[in-house]
Amino acid sequence: MTRIGHLFETLARQGRKGLIAYLTVGDPSPDRTPALVEALVRGGADLIELGVPFSDPIADGPVIQAAGERALKAGTTLRRVLEVAAEIRVKSEVPLLLFTYLNPVVRYGLEQLARDAAAAGIDGCLLTDASVEEAGDYVAAMHRHGLDTVFLAAPTSTERRLKLVAQYSTGFVYLVSRTGVTGERESLSAAVTPLVEAVRAVTNLPLAVGFGISKPEHVAELGRQVEAVVVGSAIVRLIERNADNASLEIQLESFVRELKRGFGAHA
Amino acid sequence: MMTPQPDPRGHFGPYGGRYVPEVLMAPIEELETAYLAARDDPAFQRELAELLSTYAGRPTPLYFARRLSEQLGARIWLKREDLLHTGAHKINNCLGQALLARRMGKRRIIAETGAGQHGVATATVCALLGFDCVVYMGEEDMRRQRLNVFRMRMLGARVVAVTSGSRTLKDAISEAMRDWVTNVGGTHYLLGSVLGAHPYPMMVRDFHKIIGEEARRQILQAEGRLPDTIFACVGGGSNAIGIFHAFLNDKAVELVGVEAGGRGSAIGEHAARYRGGAPGVLQGSYSYVLQDDDGQIALTHSVSAGLDYAMIGPEHAWLHDQNRAEYTAVSDAEALAAAQLLSRTEGIIPALESAHAVAEAVRRAPSAHGKILLVNVSGRGDKDIDIYRENFPELDQS
């Protein structure tokens, strides 16, 4: 079992909910990322999604698109992301999930990536643009090296597709709260509850909900329904606005702490 | 016998498939189901054929380029897609997909455009059927294809400037996909080339294969035999696959796809995917794509906005690997010279895209004495007049 599996076991045992934090590795520079991750963990992040920058991020809104451009300009490559992960792993046992578009992975080589990611201390991988139908070789390679494969379930997914998603996912299933690209929203989508019910009907895996979540109120509402909540763009925006500010790490830490208060007694 | 269809998951050999966010999988499956039903529905095909004939102007002529042939030595025939309504082959696919959207009950259409020809054709069919139309276009392409931007607006479409990345076709497709991810329910994404996730490469090809079916009939009637070589420009590759398809099993017929050689051989200076590209995933499909060692998609350049794209359609990747089609590249300068030559010898100003195909035929004609060369003139040059003016300043003195 990976650190991801252990995390969800621990959360369940302790009656807690998990906060998953996303950041784009290399924004504002690869050297800064380990310290930013440390700050997120100090604030209480239970799992870190390490976003791999990609030139053509079709599933991302403007905030994460811009972060990816900055990271690429700063020289971030998939190889560098793995080095950053290894650096984080020296100091921390926080579960790490690689969050990436497929092409950099194809270019790197599936088998080689699985081997190198495992060696770097990464626990699992999520591909934003690979349907389960195309993911057979990828899943096999990841599992051979003991990595979890997390897939997305969407409000538009049919029951047949949700079954496939559940079948190929290990660790947890990532529920996309709404149709649309990544980015903060004022309110939660009404699509979440029916989606949670539909996925529960096909799997016993822990569920996390992401896309559009930026406030403690969102976290509170979702904490009543699923095991973990993902916050991405709001964190990336904080990094963007305070990249040159010495208090960035402190701000990240307190932002995550604030979000986790949303879980109330389950934080 | 070549397989005329991809496998059930949309693979041409290893290429093609479906690489999109999960949100889009359901609408793509819905589209596939609707398309397969429409394809086998005589009423759908009848209505499409009627519109292609009475509205778009099919069949297009096959024209013998007498002066060009005399000058160069081969027998050169031109398939005149440039004479279609809206000025290019793109209308074939737009009519098909628009009728399909209506059948699916979708009344909002989104599209990407590079040169603007697909955008104009999309705006046209939306006006024809009373649909809302949003066209995404890179800011750089809007600048170099101003006339087409105005045409789209005159036809009632909203043109959205895309300011990310290289501000060209690739970025316009990403933005259209983001719109579709957001508005899945009532929106149809009218993709303009043989790119994207299955069923697009197959469906768009099917709507264009009439080009080759007509040309095959016409050349047999005119020459009593098949052509020796067929030339077509390849951006995504829709006009090329359209004219190639009817000839795939005619093994003696050489098929030549012409990519944009741009202004140099370094990455970023051209859009010739077989010169430096490698198989990879972009915007829904697996095929040859220009990219760096880290798997980041490369910037491209071509004087022709319609060819200025990092990936080639997956069926072309497969035809390439099977050695059934040959792919070559023509530079900006060669394409411009070919446009000038065709204008002066035949009175036909081609689109810059099509000028790439003409240039390759012109290059080979002197060593193809007595042979029959067939060139797909996929579009006309009206939209490119600003670029021609920039490049032929000597013609622009008052």
GROMACS .gro file of C-alpha atoms in nm, chain A residues 53-60 65 69 72 76-78 102-104 107 128-131 133-134 152-154 156-157 160-161 165 176 179-181, chain B residues 9 11 17-23 25-26 29 164-165 170-171 174 177-178 181-182 184 278-283 286 291-297:
model
   72
   53PRO     CA    1   0.359   2.219  -1.637
   54PHE     CA    2   0.247   2.157  -1.996
   55SER     CA    3   0.245   2.384  -2.298
   56ASP     CA    4  -0.118   2.311  -2.392
   57PRO     CA    5  -0.324   2.256  -2.077
   58ILE     CA    6  -0.674   2.206  -2.221
   59ALA     CA    7  -0.834   2.122  -1.887
   60ASP     CA    8  -0.702   2.424  -1.700
   65GLN     CA    9  -0.237   2.802  -1.737
   69GLU     CA   10   0.383   2.917  -1.842
   72LEU     CA   11   0.817   2.634  -1.814
   76THR     CA   12   1.083   2.310  -1.527
   77THR     CA   13   1.081   1.971  -1.698
   78LEU     CA   14   0.927   1.642  -1.589
  102LEU     CA   15  -0.005   1.273  -2.096
  103ASN     CA   16   0.245   1.397  -2.353
  104PRO     CA   17   0.538   1.469  -2.121
  107ARG     CA   18   0.792   1.142  -2.414
  128THR     CA   19  -0.580   1.480  -1.692
  129ASP     CA   20  -0.620   1.389  -2.057
  130ALA     CA   21  -0.608   1.012  -2.077
  131SER     CA   22  -0.936   0.828  -2.087
  133GLU     CA   23  -0.978   0.328  -2.250
  134GLU     CA   24  -0.630   0.445  -2.349
  152LEU     CA   25  -1.121   1.148  -1.283
  153ALA     CA   26  -1.496   1.096  -1.259
  154ALA     CA   27  -1.709   1.375  -1.405
  156THR     CA   28  -2.109   1.382  -1.741
  157SER     CA   29  -1.969   1.031  -1.687
  160ARG     CA   30  -2.059   0.243  -1.761
  161ARG     CA   31  -1.774   0.493  -1.753
  165VAL     CA   32  -1.294   0.469  -1.370
  176VAL     CA   33  -1.467   1.671  -1.086
  179THR     CA   34  -1.814   2.065  -1.607
  180GLY     CA   35  -1.552   2.320  -1.698
  181VAL     CA   36  -1.186   2.395  -1.651
  276ARG     CA   37  -1.182   0.299  -3.046
  278HIS     CA   38  -0.717   0.384  -3.386
  284GLY     CA   39  -0.778   0.718  -3.010
  285ARG     CA   40  -0.933   0.936  -2.743
  286TYR     CA   41  -0.719   1.151  -2.515
  287VAL     CA   42  -0.950   1.402  -2.353
  288PRO     CA   43  -1.054   1.496  -1.999
  289GLU     CA   44  -1.320   1.263  -1.860
  290VAL     CA   45  -1.582   1.542  -1.878
  292MET     CA   46  -1.587   1.143  -2.288
  293ALA     CA   47  -1.965   1.126  -2.260
  296GLU     CA   48  -1.945   0.894  -2.715
  431SER     CA   49  -0.246   3.228  -2.504
  432GLY     CA   50   0.061   3.046  -2.634
  437LYS     CA   51  -0.319   2.523  -3.165
  438ASP     CA   52  -0.420   2.773  -2.900
  441SER     CA   53  -0.732   2.449  -2.675
  444MET     CA   54  -1.196   2.255  -2.599
  445ARG     CA   55  -1.216   2.458  -2.276
  448VAL     CA   56  -1.566   2.121  -2.137
  449THR     CA   57  -1.765   2.403  -1.978
  451VAL     CA   58  -2.106   2.026  -2.282
  545ALA     CA   59   0.763   1.235  -3.289
  546PRO     CA   60   0.447   1.047  -3.191
  547GLY     CA   61   0.272   1.209  -2.898
  548VAL     CA   62  -0.060   1.326  -2.760
  549LEU     CA   63  -0.211   1.664  -2.832
  550GLN     CA   64  -0.570   1.784  -2.810
  553TYR     CA   65  -0.201   1.039  -3.071
  558GLN     CA   66   0.772   1.879  -2.952
  559ASP     CA   67   1.084   1.921  -2.743
  560ASP     CA   68   1.268   1.653  -2.545
  561ASP     CA   69   1.047   1.720  -2.243
  562GLY     CA   70   0.724   1.659  -2.436
  563GLN     CA   71   0.629   2.025  -2.452
  564ILE     CA   72   0.456   2.106  -2.780
   0.00000   0.00000   0.00000
